[in-house]
Amino acid sequence: MEPLTPKALRRAKWVMRAVLVLTPLTSFYMMQFIFGGLPWDYSPGVTLANYICIGAVFFLLTALTNRVLLCSLITHLLCFIWAMANYFVNLYRGLPILPWDFTALRTAVAVAGSYDLYLTWQMGASLTILAGIAVLIVRMVRQSGVRRMRQTRLVRAGCLLLGLVCVQPVVNTGTLGAFGVATDVWDPAASYRSSGIVATFLRNFQFMEVQQPADFSEGYIRSLLARADSASGPAAAPETPNILVIMSESWADFESFGTLTFSEPLTEHIDASGALRGTAYASVFGAGTSASEFEFLTGNSMAFLPSGSIPYQQYVTDGSASLARTLAAYGYRCVAFHPGQESSWQRNSAYPKLGFDEFYSEEDIQVPVTTAHGYISDATDYAEVIRLFEEKEPGQPLFLFNVTIQNHGSYTDPDYPATVTVNEAPGLYPKAEQYLTLVNQSDEDFQLLVDFFSSYEEPTLILMFGDHQPSVEEEFLQAVYGLPEDGSMTMEQYMGKYRVPYLVWANYDLPAEQAPTLSLNFLGQQVLRYAGLEPTGYGTYLNDLAAALPVLTFPGYQDPAGNAYSHLETNDYTPLIEAYRAFQYNNLFGDEERADDLYLPAA
């Protein structure tokens, strides 16, 4: 090849300089474009912050390999993959990828196959532009003969220096706030869109540590309990009845909103069972089952934990206080059953720490197995539950915590035709109609339990609740919530996204009363009440708090009149919330200050 002309050499150098300078910037713009942002949406500070974060990888990689063009291509591809992953995770669970998600990779892999992945036009456009730029650069390289060129030691040293400088805010993520990178723990997707996926993800590491209250000492916690009113004691019930708690996957009562009607009733068998019906509120939407389990079993609220955190991996330790540990103190054998993978949400590790004696998963099922849209059916699940009760030791009270899986998303299985349609718009919402068909089947399957336990010799209490609402068409959900076309909503309507049903049924007489509206962190105490059992000191405090503030979730809270409030506002309820935060912190992280005896029944 002939020696480079001075003009070609200058052009080659300018190409390399442009690639070196622009790669972090173009990678950032491409990433945000895929997630729904445009270059002019970002302030100079936010742009610089994300440039620095991406540059930390690009400049160090370039200094190491001395391959500018290859490193540029790798950086763009990594940003493309990262943006695409965040897009789909946010689409299907309502939250983008957060730092603590990497502790639940097995669960994510296990359910990923049931979701549809596709290229949006933004992804397609980004790939096309990226491919075009790559072809153009390669052609320019070949024409100029730059293949013979290597970056000088001075340029490589400069890349190394730039990379090391860029690493500083990546390691000390709090400094990203100085650039205008803001996080929103109640709407992470919005902050990812406004402050950049990379920079905001990194800044979320600051929430890996739970905020410590001003006072969580044992003395302060005991003073809170001393002021609690325990007037509402246990209901009349047989001594230590068996307890079956079912957390029904994605169970939502869309009929109760009164905005849409369906071709078939969705709770016909449940209504006919005579069960007490109530409304509960979860802290998650569309996904995050283990968060709902955690709230129900422990009485702790996700409102005081980082957005999207996974308590089973982060906050459950040996000896953690829970409903199972409370019932074990009353002589119950405590069993958990989930017809999915035992490692899902690391339940096989969390359940023993919560006091369960045994845990059964899909490989332990001994009844004939049927599936619905790829998941083990509720009919199979309930048949296995019945088997466990049939084979239990007579006279030994059993607490069985059952997490179903039939109604798990996604709702796009072509081999599972919908038989329930939306009367106002049949066929317009195929995901919702497949979901409604599944829920209708769950209602029919509940009759299996009623039939069995109605003639079961031992007194048995059943409480069933939904873990969260399903992730179906946004247009369907807006219609259910009664939202205007622009999607705006009041705080009460926003809380409607987290509304789930619950029921209480027993083969003995329950109190003739209205089931209270409660968030899941308070609902667990109702199990003890309807079973005629005294709560722990913590439970007494929770019951007292629920009388004043019956709903307290991550998205917000509600007073007894149903008025909803955001955690961003300060009002008369703020002292109650801060006291609860302190009690929960003492429970989870109190160490030597932990009031251990308040988390177990009195001797």
PDB file of C-alpha atoms in Angstrom, residues 246-365:
ATOM      1  CA  ILE A 246     -52.935 -18.333  49.481  1.00  0.00           C
ATOM      2  CA  MET A 247     -51.155 -15.518  47.729  1.00  0.00           C
ATOM      3  CA  SER A 248     -52.844 -15.680  44.341  1.00  0.00           C
ATOM      4  CA  GLU A 249     -50.570 -14.600  41.505  1.00  0.00           C
ATOM      5  CA  SER A 250     -51.682 -11.320  39.872  1.00  0.00           C
ATOM      6  CA  TRP A 251     -55.196 -11.578  41.343  1.00  0.00           C
ATOM      7  CA  ALA A 252     -57.026  -8.300  40.752  1.00  0.00           C
ATOM      8  CA  ASP A 253     -60.750  -7.579  40.991  1.00  0.00           C
ATOM      9  CA  PHE A 254     -61.332  -5.352  37.977  1.00  0.00           C
ATOM     10  CA  GLU A 255     -65.084  -5.782  38.343  1.00  0.00           C
ATOM     11  CA  SER A 256     -64.974  -3.860  41.617  1.00  0.00           C
ATOM     12  CA  PHE A 257     -63.875  -0.652  39.854  1.00  0.00           C
ATOM     13  CA  GLY A 258     -67.293  -0.496  38.189  1.00  0.00           C
ATOM     14  CA  THR A 259     -65.977   0.930  34.928  1.00  0.00           C
ATOM     15  CA  LEU A 260     -65.935  -2.091  32.590  1.00  0.00           C
ATOM     16  CA  THR A 261     -68.082  -5.212  32.339  1.00  0.00           C
ATOM     17  CA  PHE A 262     -67.085  -8.671  31.179  1.00  0.00           C
ATOM     18  CA  SER A 263     -68.739 -11.506  29.321  1.00  0.00           C
ATOM     19  CA  GLU A 264     -68.608 -13.749  32.400  1.00  0.00           C
ATOM     20  CA  PRO A 265     -68.566 -13.051  36.155  1.00  0.00           C
ATOM     21  CA  LEU A 266     -65.037 -13.349  37.527  1.00  0.00           C
ATOM     22  CA  THR A 267     -65.737 -14.219  41.178  1.00  0.00           C
ATOM     23  CA  GLU A 268     -68.968 -16.217  40.955  1.00  0.00           C
ATOM     24  CA  HIS A 269     -67.733 -19.187  43.005  1.00  0.00           C
ATOM     25  CA  ILE A 270     -65.911 -17.013  45.528  1.00  0.00           C
ATOM     26  CA  ASP A 271     -69.041 -14.916  46.035  1.00  0.00           C
ATOM     27  CA  ALA A 272     -71.140 -18.069  46.520  1.00  0.00           C
ATOM     28  CA  SER A 273     -68.700 -19.439  49.117  1.00  0.00           C
ATOM     29  CA  GLY A 274     -69.823 -16.973  51.765  1.00  0.00           C
ATOM     30  CA  ALA A 275     -66.291 -15.721  52.328  1.00  0.00           C
ATOM     31  CA  LEU A 276     -65.658 -12.301  53.810  1.00  0.00           C
ATOM     32  CA  ARG A 277     -64.442 -10.046  51.000  1.00  0.00           C
ATOM     33  CA  GLY A 278     -62.043  -7.151  51.479  1.00  0.00           C
ATOM     34  CA  THR A 279     -59.683  -4.813  49.661  1.00  0.00           C
ATOM     35  CA  ALA A 280     -55.937  -4.745  50.191  1.00  0.00           C
ATOM     36  CA  TYR A 281     -53.148  -2.613  48.769  1.00  0.00           C
ATOM     37  CA  ALA A 282     -49.753  -3.841  47.581  1.00  0.00           C
ATOM     38  CA  SER A 283     -46.514  -1.912  47.142  1.00  0.00           C
ATOM     39  CA  VAL A 284     -45.746  -3.302  43.671  1.00  0.00           C
ATOM     40  CA  PHE A 285     -47.461  -3.343  40.296  1.00  0.00           C
ATOM     41  CA  GLY A 286     -47.116  -5.943  37.535  1.00  0.00           C
ATOM     42  CA  ALA A 287     -44.253  -7.811  39.211  1.00  0.00           C
ATOM     43  CA  GLY A 288     -42.328  -8.047  42.466  1.00  0.00           C
ATOM     44  CA  THR A 289     -44.180 -10.952  44.056  1.00  0.00           C
ATOM     45  CA  SER A 290     -41.607 -11.458  46.800  1.00  0.00           C
ATOM     46  CA  ALA A 291     -42.125  -7.884  48.038  1.00  0.00           C
ATOM     47  CA  SER A 292     -45.793  -8.673  48.684  1.00  0.00           C
ATOM     48  CA  GLU A 293     -44.848 -11.911  50.427  1.00  0.00           C
ATOM     49  CA  PHE A 294     -42.396 -10.021  52.589  1.00  0.00           C
ATOM     50  CA  GLU A 295     -44.926  -7.385  53.616  1.00  0.00           C
ATOM     51  CA  PHE A 296     -47.632  -9.918  54.448  1.00  0.00           C
ATOM     52  CA  LEU A 297     -45.398 -12.349  56.353  1.00  0.00           C
ATOM     53  CA  THR A 298     -43.384  -9.792  58.325  1.00  0.00           C
ATOM     54  CA  GLY A 299     -45.642  -6.748  58.816  1.00  0.00           C
ATOM     55  CA  ASN A 300     -42.857  -4.580  57.426  1.00  0.00           C
ATOM     56  CA  SER A 301     -43.549  -2.042  54.690  1.00  0.00           C
ATOM     57  CA  MET A 302     -41.687  -1.554  51.428  1.00  0.00           C
ATOM     58  CA  ALA A 303     -42.357   2.176  51.943  1.00  0.00           C
ATOM     59  CA  PHE A 304     -39.210   2.329  54.080  1.00  0.00           C
ATOM     60  CA  LEU A 305     -36.993   0.287  51.763  1.00  0.00           C
ATOM     61  CA  PRO A 306     -35.308   1.270  48.475  1.00  0.00           C
ATOM     62  CA  SER A 307     -37.344   1.350  45.286  1.00  0.00           C
ATOM     63  CA  GLY A 308     -37.387  -2.050  43.632  1.00  0.00           C
ATOM     64  CA  SER A 309     -35.367  -3.677  46.397  1.00  0.00           C
ATOM     65  CA  ILE A 310     -35.715  -7.416  46.932  1.00  0.00           C
ATOM     66  CA  PRO A 311     -36.082  -8.023  50.671  1.00  0.00           C
ATOM     67  CA  TYR A 312     -35.752 -11.803  50.407  1.00  0.00           C
ATOM     68  CA  GLN A 313     -32.197 -11.279  49.175  1.00  0.00           C
ATOM     69  CA  GLN A 314     -31.317  -8.128  51.085  1.00  0.00           C
ATOM     70  CA  TYR A 315     -33.076  -7.948  54.430  1.00  0.00           C
ATOM     71  CA  VAL A 316     -34.161 -11.422  55.544  1.00  0.00           C
ATOM     72  CA  THR A 317     -31.659 -12.995  57.919  1.00  0.00           C
ATOM     73  CA  ASP A 318     -31.618 -15.994  60.243  1.00  0.00           C
ATOM     74  CA  GLY A 319     -34.254 -15.543  62.893  1.00  0.00           C
ATOM     75  CA  SER A 320     -36.227 -12.846  61.044  1.00  0.00           C
ATOM     76  CA  ALA A 321     -39.580 -12.129  62.683  1.00  0.00           C
ATOM     77  CA  SER A 322     -42.546 -13.356  60.668  1.00  0.00           C
ATOM     78  CA  LEU A 323     -46.048 -14.770  60.806  1.00  0.00           C
ATOM     79  CA  ALA A 324     -44.534 -18.251  60.466  1.00  0.00           C
ATOM     80  CA  ARG A 325     -42.278 -17.753  63.467  1.00  0.00           C
ATOM     81  CA  THR A 326     -45.223 -16.406  65.481  1.00  0.00           C
ATOM     82  CA  LEU A 327     -47.400 -19.408  64.616  1.00  0.00           C
ATOM     83  CA  ALA A 328     -44.540 -21.812  65.307  1.00  0.00           C
ATOM     84  CA  ALA A 329     -44.485 -20.428  68.852  1.00  0.00           C
ATOM     85  CA  TYR A 330     -48.152 -21.442  69.114  1.00  0.00           C
ATOM     86  CA  GLY A 331     -47.255 -25.002  68.109  1.00  0.00           C
ATOM     87  CA  TYR A 332     -47.958 -24.851  64.384  1.00  0.00           C
ATOM     88  CA  ARG A 333     -46.041 -26.810  61.776  1.00  0.00           C
ATOM     89  CA  CYS A 334     -45.184 -24.148  59.190  1.00  0.00           C
ATOM     90  CA  VAL A 335     -44.961 -25.142  55.526  1.00  0.00           C
ATOM     91  CA  ALA A 336     -44.497 -23.059  52.373  1.00  0.00           C
ATOM     92  CA  PHE A 337     -45.501 -24.256  48.911  1.00  0.00           C
ATOM     93  CA  HIS A 338     -44.867 -22.593  45.548  1.00  0.00           C
ATOM     94  CA  PRO A 339     -45.373 -24.603  42.312  1.00  0.00           C
ATOM     95  CA  GLY A 340     -42.404 -22.967  40.599  1.00  0.00           C
ATOM     96  CA  GLN A 341     -38.644 -23.225  40.819  1.00  0.00           C
ATOM     97  CA  GLU A 342     -37.453 -23.490  44.402  1.00  0.00           C
ATOM     98  CA  SER A 343     -34.738 -20.881  43.809  1.00  0.00           C
ATOM     99  CA  SER A 344     -37.214 -18.316  42.431  1.00  0.00           C
ATOM    100  CA  TRP A 345     -36.683 -15.088  44.441  1.00  0.00           C
ATOM    101  CA  GLN A 346     -34.319 -17.295  46.485  1.00  0.00           C
ATOM    102  CA  ARG A 347     -37.297 -18.610  48.462  1.00  0.00           C
ATOM    103  CA  ASN A 348     -35.346 -21.753  49.305  1.00  0.00           C
ATOM    104  CA  SER A 349     -33.009 -19.530  51.314  1.00  0.00           C
ATOM    105  CA  ALA A 350     -35.547 -17.003  52.636  1.00  0.00           C
ATOM    106  CA  TYR A 351     -38.267 -19.342  53.897  1.00  0.00           C
ATOM    107  CA  PRO A 352     -36.121 -21.164  56.481  1.00  0.00           C
ATOM    108  CA  LYS A 353     -34.910 -17.783  57.756  1.00  0.00           C
ATOM    109  CA  LEU A 354     -38.551 -16.729  58.168  1.00  0.00           C
ATOM    110  CA  GLY A 355     -39.293 -19.756  60.325  1.00  0.00           C
ATOM    111  CA  PHE A 356     -40.838 -22.234  57.886  1.00  0.00           C
ATOM    112  CA  ASP A 357     -40.149 -25.856  58.739  1.00  0.00           C
ATOM    113  CA  GLU A 358     -40.490 -27.099  55.155  1.00  0.00           C
ATOM    114  CA  PHE A 359     -40.676 -25.709  51.616  1.00  0.00           C
ATOM    115  CA  TYR A 360     -42.212 -27.558  48.674  1.00  0.00           C
ATOM    116  CA  SER A 361     -41.758 -26.457  45.067  1.00  0.00           C
ATOM    117  CA  GLU A 362     -42.666 -27.782  41.607  1.00  0.00           C
ATOM    118  CA  GLU A 363     -40.395 -30.830  41.825  1.00  0.00           C
ATOM    119  CA  ASP A 364     -42.145 -31.945  45.027  1.00  0.00           C
ATOM    120  CA  ILE A 365     -45.682 -32.039  43.591  1.00  0.00           C
TER     121      ILE A 365
END
